[in-house]
């Protein structure tokens, strides 16, 4: 064998990984005790405050649990779900919840995108505008609800007074008690309260758009709309997808804002499914039935979001 051939042959054991010790194998499998010990302070609150109540709520959905210390609880199987399937009031509240979530999410996205594009420009007092845009986000839902109840007040509200001064109306419109106006009025409040969060996320996404690409597109003669569709939107699209999905979940699960504004009225026109489940549990004491409602809401929203995200991810891949 020549010296050149000998040098080309691998040495014994070369190219093969060294034997792993038992400690190394435990670390690869995530079984290192020190790592688990460090994770416990964060893991225990999640298990106690999130996973535990979730599992308990799922178990309640298959029982006849009711309020009262002396009442016994027994396993009923899927009877709650069978009753829920025929509950027209619940499905009507579910329809209202979908209308609310879709409208609020869509309007939040459109208005927040326009505001984020404006705040991303090199305008005078931009820092002040960005600060003021966060004011609704800093206010608790209860405060927002009370404030907008005063705005919508039929006698002394700012909205009715403004409309009268502009000679657009001469009456006293009761926005939150009208069967036809209550839901649109509440949607406006939901958009106003949630738009700052979406604006901040979109503004952060706009910071990642390379300025050089905009400059190059401008040199090529691309107008503002062309630069947005070819440069800004492709970079911003993953951010829009994520915040839209999160906003839909948050809006569908809204409770405090609508509860303060209308408590689900008038005539159930603004009764979201979360309000319906709340009333069943804490007004009528039907804990098992209310838990079944919550489980159905989670399942339906999970299916809708899965379909939505799958379609949008397919479009992104294409």
PDB file of C-alpha atoms in Angstrom, residues 32-286:
ATOM      1  CA  UNK A  32     -31.165  16.378  33.419  1.00  0.00           C
ATOM      2  CA  UNK A  33     -32.368  16.935  36.971  1.00  0.00           C
ATOM      3  CA  UNK A  34     -30.708  20.346  37.296  1.00  0.00           C
ATOM      4  CA  UNK A  35     -32.537  21.606  34.213  1.00  0.00           C
ATOM      5  CA  UNK A  36     -35.900  20.405  35.550  1.00  0.00           C
ATOM      6  CA  UNK A  37     -35.119  22.004  38.906  1.00  0.00           C
ATOM      7  CA  UNK A  38     -34.488  25.351  37.200  1.00  0.00           C
ATOM      8  CA  UNK A  39     -37.733  25.039  35.238  1.00  0.00           C
ATOM      9  CA  UNK A  40     -39.892  24.342  38.276  1.00  0.00           C
ATOM     10  CA  UNK A  41     -40.460  28.004  39.336  1.00  0.00           C
ATOM     11  CA  UNK A  42     -41.960  28.725  35.917  1.00  0.00           C
ATOM     12  CA  UNK A  43     -43.582  25.332  35.404  1.00  0.00           C
ATOM     13  CA  UNK A  44     -45.478  25.076  38.690  1.00  0.00           C
ATOM     14  CA  UNK A  45     -47.567  28.288  38.225  1.00  0.00           C
ATOM     15  CA  UNK A  46     -48.443  27.181  34.680  1.00  0.00           C
ATOM     16  CA  UNK A  47     -49.592  23.775  35.918  1.00  0.00           C
ATOM     17  CA  UNK A  48     -51.494  25.188  38.895  1.00  0.00           C
ATOM     18  CA  UNK A  49     -53.091  28.240  37.250  1.00  0.00           C
ATOM     19  CA  UNK A  50     -53.571  27.043  33.657  1.00  0.00           C
ATOM     20  CA  UNK A  51     -53.360  23.311  33.115  1.00  0.00           C
ATOM     21  CA  UNK A  52     -55.088  22.382  36.371  1.00  0.00           C
ATOM     22  CA  UNK A  53     -58.186  24.582  35.893  1.00  0.00           C
ATOM     23  CA  UNK A  54     -58.368  23.534  32.242  1.00  0.00           C
ATOM     24  CA  UNK A  55     -58.459  19.847  33.122  1.00  0.00           C
ATOM     25  CA  UNK A  56     -60.936  20.518  35.930  1.00  0.00           C
ATOM     26  CA  UNK A  57     -63.197  22.449  33.554  1.00  0.00           C
ATOM     27  CA  UNK A  58     -63.083  19.623  31.019  1.00  0.00           C
ATOM     28  CA  UNK A  59     -64.051  17.125  33.705  1.00  0.00           C
ATOM     29  CA  UNK A  60     -66.954  19.344  34.852  1.00  0.00           C
ATOM     30  CA  UNK A  61     -68.391  19.309  31.315  1.00  0.00           C
ATOM     31  CA  UNK A  62     -69.248  15.624  31.744  1.00  0.00           C
ATOM     32  CA  UNK A  63     -71.035  16.049  35.095  1.00  0.00           C
ATOM     33  CA  UNK A  64     -74.204  17.647  36.445  1.00  0.00           C
ATOM     34  CA  UNK A  65     -72.259  19.954  38.776  1.00  0.00           C
ATOM     35  CA  UNK A  66     -74.375  22.752  40.240  1.00  0.00           C
ATOM     36  CA  UNK A  67     -73.895  25.481  42.816  1.00  0.00           C
ATOM     37  CA  UNK A  68     -74.434  24.578  46.444  1.00  0.00           C
ATOM     38  CA  UNK A  69     -72.245  22.809  48.962  1.00  0.00           C
ATOM     39  CA  UNK A  70     -74.774  20.072  49.718  1.00  0.00           C
ATOM     40  CA  UNK A  71     -75.492  19.182  46.082  1.00  0.00           C
ATOM     41  CA  UNK A  72     -73.912  15.940  44.913  1.00  0.00           C
ATOM     42  CA  UNK A  73     -72.167  15.729  41.550  1.00  0.00           C
ATOM     43  CA  UNK A  74     -72.475  12.704  39.303  1.00  0.00           C
ATOM     44  CA  UNK A  75     -71.053  11.713  35.942  1.00  0.00           C
ATOM     45  CA  UNK A  76     -73.544  12.277  33.104  1.00  0.00           C
ATOM     46  CA  UNK A  77     -71.440  11.506  30.021  1.00  0.00           C
ATOM     47  CA  UNK A  78     -72.330  13.578  26.986  1.00  0.00           C
ATOM     48  CA  UNK A  79     -75.775  14.644  28.205  1.00  0.00           C
ATOM     49  CA  UNK A  80     -74.685  18.280  28.575  1.00  0.00           C
ATOM     50  CA  UNK A  81     -73.490  18.304  24.978  1.00  0.00           C
ATOM     51  CA  UNK A  82     -76.720  16.706  23.788  1.00  0.00           C
ATOM     52  CA  UNK A  83     -78.724  19.407  25.572  1.00  0.00           C
ATOM     53  CA  UNK A  84     -76.396  22.066  24.228  1.00  0.00           C
ATOM     54  CA  UNK A  85     -76.954  20.906  20.669  1.00  0.00           C
ATOM     55  CA  UNK A  86     -80.629  21.855  20.980  1.00  0.00           C
ATOM     56  CA  UNK A  87     -80.045  25.107  22.874  1.00  0.00           C
ATOM     57  CA  UNK A  88     -80.960  27.769  20.307  1.00  0.00           C
ATOM     58  CA  UNK A  89     -80.086  30.610  22.702  1.00  0.00           C
ATOM     59  CA  UNK A  90     -76.508  29.395  23.003  1.00  0.00           C
ATOM     60  CA  UNK A  91     -76.040  29.050  19.250  1.00  0.00           C
ATOM     61  CA  UNK A  92     -77.514  32.502  18.746  1.00  0.00           C
ATOM     62  CA  UNK A  93     -74.969  33.877  21.216  1.00  0.00           C
ATOM     63  CA  UNK A  94     -72.288  31.951  19.350  1.00  0.00           C
ATOM     64  CA  UNK A  95     -73.357  33.620  16.100  1.00  0.00           C
ATOM     65  CA  UNK A  96     -73.234  37.024  17.797  1.00  0.00           C
ATOM     66  CA  UNK A  97     -69.781  36.179  19.142  1.00  0.00           C
ATOM     67  CA  UNK A  98     -68.508  35.312  15.663  1.00  0.00           C
ATOM     68  CA  UNK A  99     -69.944  38.537  14.210  1.00  0.00           C
ATOM     69  CA  UNK A 100     -68.350  40.519  17.026  1.00  0.00           C
ATOM     70  CA  UNK A 101     -64.954  38.787  16.714  1.00  0.00           C
ATOM     71  CA  UNK A 102     -64.764  39.000  12.909  1.00  0.00           C
ATOM     72  CA  UNK A 103     -65.861  42.649  12.722  1.00  0.00           C
ATOM     73  CA  UNK A 104     -63.639  43.846  15.557  1.00  0.00           C
ATOM     74  CA  UNK A 105     -60.613  41.895  14.303  1.00  0.00           C
ATOM     75  CA  UNK A 106     -60.984  43.084  10.705  1.00  0.00           C
ATOM     76  CA  UNK A 107     -61.535  46.738  11.627  1.00  0.00           C
ATOM     77  CA  UNK A 108     -58.687  46.645  14.138  1.00  0.00           C
ATOM     78  CA  UNK A 109     -56.340  45.329  11.469  1.00  0.00           C
ATOM     79  CA  UNK A 110     -57.322  47.875   8.806  1.00  0.00           C
ATOM     80  CA  UNK A 111     -57.230  50.915  11.083  1.00  0.00           C
ATOM     81  CA  UNK A 112     -54.103  49.771  12.933  1.00  0.00           C
ATOM     82  CA  UNK A 113     -52.283  49.158   9.643  1.00  0.00           C
ATOM     83  CA  UNK A 114     -53.066  52.668   8.455  1.00  0.00           C
ATOM     84  CA  UNK A 115     -52.024  54.168  11.789  1.00  0.00           C
ATOM     85  CA  UNK A 116     -48.815  52.105  11.893  1.00  0.00           C
ATOM     86  CA  UNK A 117     -47.868  53.238   8.384  1.00  0.00           C
ATOM     87  CA  UNK A 118     -48.475  56.845   9.429  1.00  0.00           C
ATOM     88  CA  UNK A 119     -46.463  56.538  12.643  1.00  0.00           C
ATOM     89  CA  UNK A 120     -43.640  54.886  10.727  1.00  0.00           C
ATOM     90  CA  UNK A 121     -43.117  58.033   8.670  1.00  0.00           C
ATOM     91  CA  UNK A 122     -40.637  60.695   9.740  1.00  0.00           C
ATOM     92  CA  UNK A 123     -43.264  63.130  10.966  1.00  0.00           C
ATOM     93  CA  UNK A 124     -42.980  66.004  13.379  1.00  0.00           C
ATOM     94  CA  UNK A 125     -43.931  65.093  16.987  1.00  0.00           C
ATOM     95  CA  UNK A 126     -44.015  61.436  15.991  1.00  0.00           C
ATOM     96  CA  UNK A 127     -43.005  60.446  19.516  1.00  0.00           C
ATOM     97  CA  UNK A 128     -46.068  62.219  20.911  1.00  0.00           C
ATOM     98  CA  UNK A 129     -48.391  60.561  18.406  1.00  0.00           C
ATOM     99  CA  UNK A 130     -46.985  57.138  19.260  1.00  0.00           C
ATOM    100  CA  UNK A 131     -47.515  57.814  22.962  1.00  0.00           C
ATOM    101  CA  UNK A 132     -51.106  58.971  22.508  1.00  0.00           C
ATOM    102  CA  UNK A 133     -51.857  55.926  20.345  1.00  0.00           C
ATOM    103  CA  UNK A 134     -51.157  53.702  23.361  1.00  0.00           C
ATOM    104  CA  UNK A 135     -53.599  55.454  25.714  1.00  0.00           C
ATOM    105  CA  UNK A 136     -56.574  53.108  25.082  1.00  0.00           C
ATOM    106  CA  UNK A 137     -54.329  50.096  25.627  1.00  0.00           C
ATOM    107  CA  UNK A 138     -53.230  51.414  29.035  1.00  0.00           C
ATOM    108  CA  UNK A 139     -56.813  51.757  30.298  1.00  0.00           C
ATOM    109  CA  UNK A 140     -58.560  48.847  32.074  1.00  0.00           C
ATOM    110  CA  UNK A 141     -61.609  47.376  30.351  1.00  0.00           C
ATOM    111  CA  UNK A 142     -63.912  48.495  33.149  1.00  0.00           C
ATOM    112  CA  UNK A 143     -62.740  52.101  32.805  1.00  0.00           C
ATOM    113  CA  UNK A 144     -63.152  51.946  29.021  1.00  0.00           C
ATOM    114  CA  UNK A 145     -66.674  50.555  29.401  1.00  0.00           C
ATOM    115  CA  UNK A 146     -67.747  53.237  31.876  1.00  0.00           C
ATOM    116  CA  UNK A 147     -66.235  55.995  29.748  1.00  0.00           C
ATOM    117  CA  UNK A 148     -68.033  54.837  26.599  1.00  0.00           C
ATOM    118  CA  UNK A 149     -71.310  54.464  28.485  1.00  0.00           C
ATOM    119  CA  UNK A 150     -71.015  58.181  29.207  1.00  0.00           C
ATOM    120  CA  UNK A 151     -70.207  58.863  25.545  1.00  0.00           C
ATOM    121  CA  UNK A 152     -73.288  56.904  24.434  1.00  0.00           C
ATOM    122  CA  UNK A 153     -75.572  58.435  27.070  1.00  0.00           C
ATOM    123  CA  UNK A 154     -78.851  59.333  25.306  1.00  0.00           C
ATOM    124  CA  UNK A 155     -79.393  62.627  27.167  1.00  0.00           C
ATOM    125  CA  UNK A 156     -75.983  64.102  28.001  1.00  0.00           C
ATOM    126  CA  UNK A 157     -73.622  61.941  25.974  1.00  0.00           C
ATOM    127  CA  UNK A 158     -70.884  63.503  23.869  1.00  0.00           C
ATOM    128  CA  UNK A 159     -71.955  61.588  20.765  1.00  0.00           C
ATOM    129  CA  UNK A 160     -75.605  62.684  20.803  1.00  0.00           C
ATOM    130  CA  UNK A 161     -74.684  66.285  21.626  1.00  0.00           C
ATOM    131  CA  UNK A 162     -72.231  66.396  18.753  1.00  0.00           C
ATOM    132  CA  UNK A 163     -74.747  64.938  16.318  1.00  0.00           C
ATOM    133  CA  UNK A 164     -77.376  67.475  17.426  1.00  0.00           C
ATOM    134  CA  UNK A 165     -74.966  70.390  17.009  1.00  0.00           C
ATOM    135  CA  UNK A 166     -74.170  69.171  13.495  1.00  0.00           C
ATOM    136  CA  UNK A 167     -77.918  68.910  12.788  1.00  0.00           C
ATOM    137  CA  UNK A 168     -77.538  65.228  11.911  1.00  0.00           C
ATOM    138  CA  UNK A 169     -80.175  64.142  14.414  1.00  0.00           C
ATOM    139  CA  UNK A 170     -82.760  65.844  16.569  1.00  0.00           C
ATOM    140  CA  UNK A 171     -83.677  62.990  18.905  1.00  0.00           C
ATOM    141  CA  UNK A 172     -82.108  61.197  21.819  1.00  0.00           C
ATOM    142  CA  UNK A 173     -80.637  58.014  20.375  1.00  0.00           C
ATOM    143  CA  UNK A 174     -80.144  55.347  23.019  1.00  0.00           C
ATOM    144  CA  UNK A 175     -77.253  53.536  21.391  1.00  0.00           C
ATOM    145  CA  UNK A 176     -76.785  50.779  23.944  1.00  0.00           C
ATOM    146  CA  UNK A 177     -80.511  50.023  24.379  1.00  0.00           C
ATOM    147  CA  UNK A 178     -81.446  49.885  20.696  1.00  0.00           C
ATOM    148  CA  UNK A 179     -81.954  46.406  19.274  1.00  0.00           C
ATOM    149  CA  UNK A 180     -80.373  47.429  15.981  1.00  0.00           C
ATOM    150  CA  UNK A 181     -77.625  49.780  17.211  1.00  0.00           C
ATOM    151  CA  UNK A 182     -76.324  48.080  20.362  1.00  0.00           C
ATOM    152  CA  UNK A 183     -74.045  45.555  18.642  1.00  0.00           C
ATOM    153  CA  UNK A 184     -72.484  48.081  16.194  1.00  0.00           C
ATOM    154  CA  UNK A 185     -71.961  50.509  19.083  1.00  0.00           C
ATOM    155  CA  UNK A 186     -70.192  47.842  21.128  1.00  0.00           C
ATOM    156  CA  UNK A 187     -68.078  46.842  18.111  1.00  0.00           C
ATOM    157  CA  UNK A 188     -66.859  50.437  17.820  1.00  0.00           C
ATOM    158  CA  UNK A 189     -65.722  50.363  21.443  1.00  0.00           C
ATOM    159  CA  UNK A 190     -63.986  47.016  20.924  1.00  0.00           C
ATOM    160  CA  UNK A 191     -62.091  48.366  17.929  1.00  0.00           C
ATOM    161  CA  UNK A 192     -61.058  51.522  19.804  1.00  0.00           C
ATOM    162  CA  UNK A 193     -59.857  49.575  22.845  1.00  0.00           C
ATOM    163  CA  UNK A 194     -57.889  46.908  20.968  1.00  0.00           C
ATOM    164  CA  UNK A 195     -56.413  48.867  18.068  1.00  0.00           C
ATOM    165  CA  UNK A 196     -53.297  50.169  19.939  1.00  0.00           C
ATOM    166  CA  UNK A 197     -52.009  46.658  20.564  1.00  0.00           C
ATOM    167  CA  UNK A 198     -52.300  45.767  16.885  1.00  0.00           C
ATOM    168  CA  UNK A 199     -50.705  49.078  15.931  1.00  0.00           C
ATOM    169  CA  UNK A 200     -47.661  48.438  18.112  1.00  0.00           C
ATOM    170  CA  UNK A 201     -47.153  44.958  16.644  1.00  0.00           C
ATOM    171  CA  UNK A 202     -47.497  46.183  13.055  1.00  0.00           C
ATOM    172  CA  UNK A 203     -45.241  49.157  13.736  1.00  0.00           C
ATOM    173  CA  UNK A 204     -42.579  46.786  15.050  1.00  0.00           C
ATOM    174  CA  UNK A 205     -42.974  44.730  11.874  1.00  0.00           C
ATOM    175  CA  UNK A 206     -42.552  47.820   9.713  1.00  0.00           C
ATOM    176  CA  UNK A 207     -39.229  48.528  11.410  1.00  0.00           C
ATOM    177  CA  UNK A 208     -37.892  45.313   9.845  1.00  0.00           C
ATOM    178  CA  UNK A 209     -38.660  46.375   6.281  1.00  0.00           C
ATOM    179  CA  UNK A 210     -35.313  47.271   4.638  1.00  0.00           C
ATOM    180  CA  UNK A 211     -35.168  50.941   3.680  1.00  0.00           C
ATOM    181  CA  UNK A 212     -32.878  50.058   0.763  1.00  0.00           C
ATOM    182  CA  UNK A 213     -35.659  48.094  -0.916  1.00  0.00           C
ATOM    183  CA  UNK A 214     -37.993  51.091  -0.734  1.00  0.00           C
ATOM    184  CA  UNK A 215     -35.307  53.323  -2.161  1.00  0.00           C
ATOM    185  CA  UNK A 216     -34.571  50.886  -4.977  1.00  0.00           C
ATOM    186  CA  UNK A 217     -38.283  50.581  -5.791  1.00  0.00           C
ATOM    187  CA  UNK A 218     -38.582  54.377  -5.814  1.00  0.00           C
ATOM    188  CA  UNK A 219     -35.654  54.662  -8.232  1.00  0.00           C
ATOM    189  CA  UNK A 220     -37.390  52.140 -10.511  1.00  0.00           C
ATOM    190  CA  UNK A 221     -40.414  54.424 -10.599  1.00  0.00           C
ATOM    191  CA  UNK A 222     -42.695  52.484  -8.223  1.00  0.00           C
ATOM    192  CA  UNK A 223     -45.381  54.582  -6.577  1.00  0.00           C
ATOM    193  CA  UNK A 224     -46.501  54.453  -2.960  1.00  0.00           C
ATOM    194  CA  UNK A 225     -49.072  51.678  -3.500  1.00  0.00           C
ATOM    195  CA  UNK A 226     -46.648  49.649  -5.611  1.00  0.00           C
ATOM    196  CA  UNK A 227     -43.943  49.907  -2.951  1.00  0.00           C
ATOM    197  CA  UNK A 228     -46.436  48.795  -0.308  1.00  0.00           C
ATOM    198  CA  UNK A 229     -47.617  45.725  -2.235  1.00  0.00           C
ATOM    199  CA  UNK A 230     -44.173  44.601  -3.447  1.00  0.00           C
ATOM    200  CA  UNK A 231     -41.895  45.579  -0.558  1.00  0.00           C
ATOM    201  CA  UNK A 232     -43.807  46.278   2.641  1.00  0.00           C
ATOM    202  CA  UNK A 233     -46.598  43.700   2.507  1.00  0.00           C
ATOM    203  CA  UNK A 234     -44.461  40.576   1.843  1.00  0.00           C
ATOM    204  CA  UNK A 235     -42.305  41.418   4.865  1.00  0.00           C
ATOM    205  CA  UNK A 236     -45.275  42.346   7.043  1.00  0.00           C
ATOM    206  CA  UNK A 237     -47.508  39.428   6.063  1.00  0.00           C
ATOM    207  CA  UNK A 238     -46.256  36.927   8.719  1.00  0.00           C
ATOM    208  CA  UNK A 239     -46.793  39.578  11.421  1.00  0.00           C
ATOM    209  CA  UNK A 240     -50.308  40.285  10.132  1.00  0.00           C
ATOM    210  CA  UNK A 241     -51.092  36.575  10.140  1.00  0.00           C
ATOM    211  CA  UNK A 242     -49.969  36.136  13.738  1.00  0.00           C
ATOM    212  CA  UNK A 243     -51.675  39.213  15.188  1.00  0.00           C
ATOM    213  CA  UNK A 244     -54.907  38.464  13.310  1.00  0.00           C
ATOM    214  CA  UNK A 245     -55.115  34.973  14.776  1.00  0.00           C
ATOM    215  CA  UNK A 246     -54.360  36.241  18.291  1.00  0.00           C
ATOM    216  CA  UNK A 247     -56.812  39.126  17.996  1.00  0.00           C
ATOM    217  CA  UNK A 248     -59.572  36.780  16.874  1.00  0.00           C
ATOM    218  CA  UNK A 249     -59.037  34.570  19.930  1.00  0.00           C
ATOM    219  CA  UNK A 250     -58.901  37.536  22.308  1.00  0.00           C
ATOM    220  CA  UNK A 251     -61.945  39.210  20.783  1.00  0.00           C
ATOM    221  CA  UNK A 252     -64.059  36.069  20.755  1.00  0.00           C
ATOM    222  CA  UNK A 253     -63.233  35.521  24.420  1.00  0.00           C
ATOM    223  CA  UNK A 254     -64.057  39.119  25.365  1.00  0.00           C
ATOM    224  CA  UNK A 255     -66.083  39.499  28.518  1.00  0.00           C
ATOM    225  CA  UNK A 256     -65.379  42.537  30.687  1.00  0.00           C
ATOM    226  CA  UNK A 257     -65.887  45.269  28.088  1.00  0.00           C
ATOM    227  CA  UNK A 258     -69.251  44.012  26.813  1.00  0.00           C
ATOM    228  CA  UNK A 259     -70.397  43.137  30.331  1.00  0.00           C
ATOM    229  CA  UNK A 260     -69.823  46.703  31.541  1.00  0.00           C
ATOM    230  CA  UNK A 261     -71.389  48.254  28.440  1.00  0.00           C
ATOM    231  CA  UNK A 262     -74.580  46.207  28.015  1.00  0.00           C
ATOM    232  CA  UNK A 263     -74.432  43.047  30.172  1.00  0.00           C
ATOM    233  CA  UNK A 264     -75.521  41.197  27.033  1.00  0.00           C
ATOM    234  CA  UNK A 265     -78.611  43.307  26.353  1.00  0.00           C
ATOM    235  CA  UNK A 266     -80.837  44.562  24.985  1.00  0.00           C
ATOM    236  CA  UNK A 267     -82.764  41.352  24.426  1.00  0.00           C
ATOM    237  CA  UNK A 268     -79.565  39.340  24.155  1.00  0.00           C
ATOM    238  CA  UNK A 269     -78.394  41.255  21.057  1.00  0.00           C
ATOM    239  CA  UNK A 270     -74.888  41.648  22.517  1.00  0.00           C
ATOM    240  CA  UNK A 271     -74.808  38.459  24.578  1.00  0.00           C
ATOM    241  CA  UNK A 272     -71.487  36.888  23.619  1.00  0.00           C
ATOM    242  CA  UNK A 273     -71.019  33.166  24.332  1.00  0.00           C
ATOM    243  CA  UNK A 274     -68.704  33.999  27.230  1.00  0.00           C
ATOM    244  CA  UNK A 275     -71.503  36.073  28.801  1.00  0.00           C
ATOM    245  CA  UNK A 276     -73.972  33.261  28.195  1.00  0.00           C
ATOM    246  CA  UNK A 277     -71.688  30.727  29.892  1.00  0.00           C
ATOM    247  CA  UNK A 278     -71.099  33.156  32.772  1.00  0.00           C
ATOM    248  CA  UNK A 279     -74.820  33.544  33.357  1.00  0.00           C
ATOM    249  CA  UNK A 280     -75.373  29.781  33.280  1.00  0.00           C
ATOM    250  CA  UNK A 281     -72.602  29.208  35.813  1.00  0.00           C
ATOM    251  CA  UNK A 282     -72.910  32.109  38.260  1.00  0.00           C
ATOM    252  CA  UNK A 283     -76.524  33.216  37.813  1.00  0.00           C
ATOM    253  CA  UNK A 284     -78.268  29.880  37.429  1.00  0.00           C
ATOM    254  CA  UNK A 285     -75.610  27.694  39.076  1.00  0.00           C
ATOM    255  CA  UNK A 286     -75.274  25.208  36.203  1.00  0.00           C
TER     256      UNK A 286
END
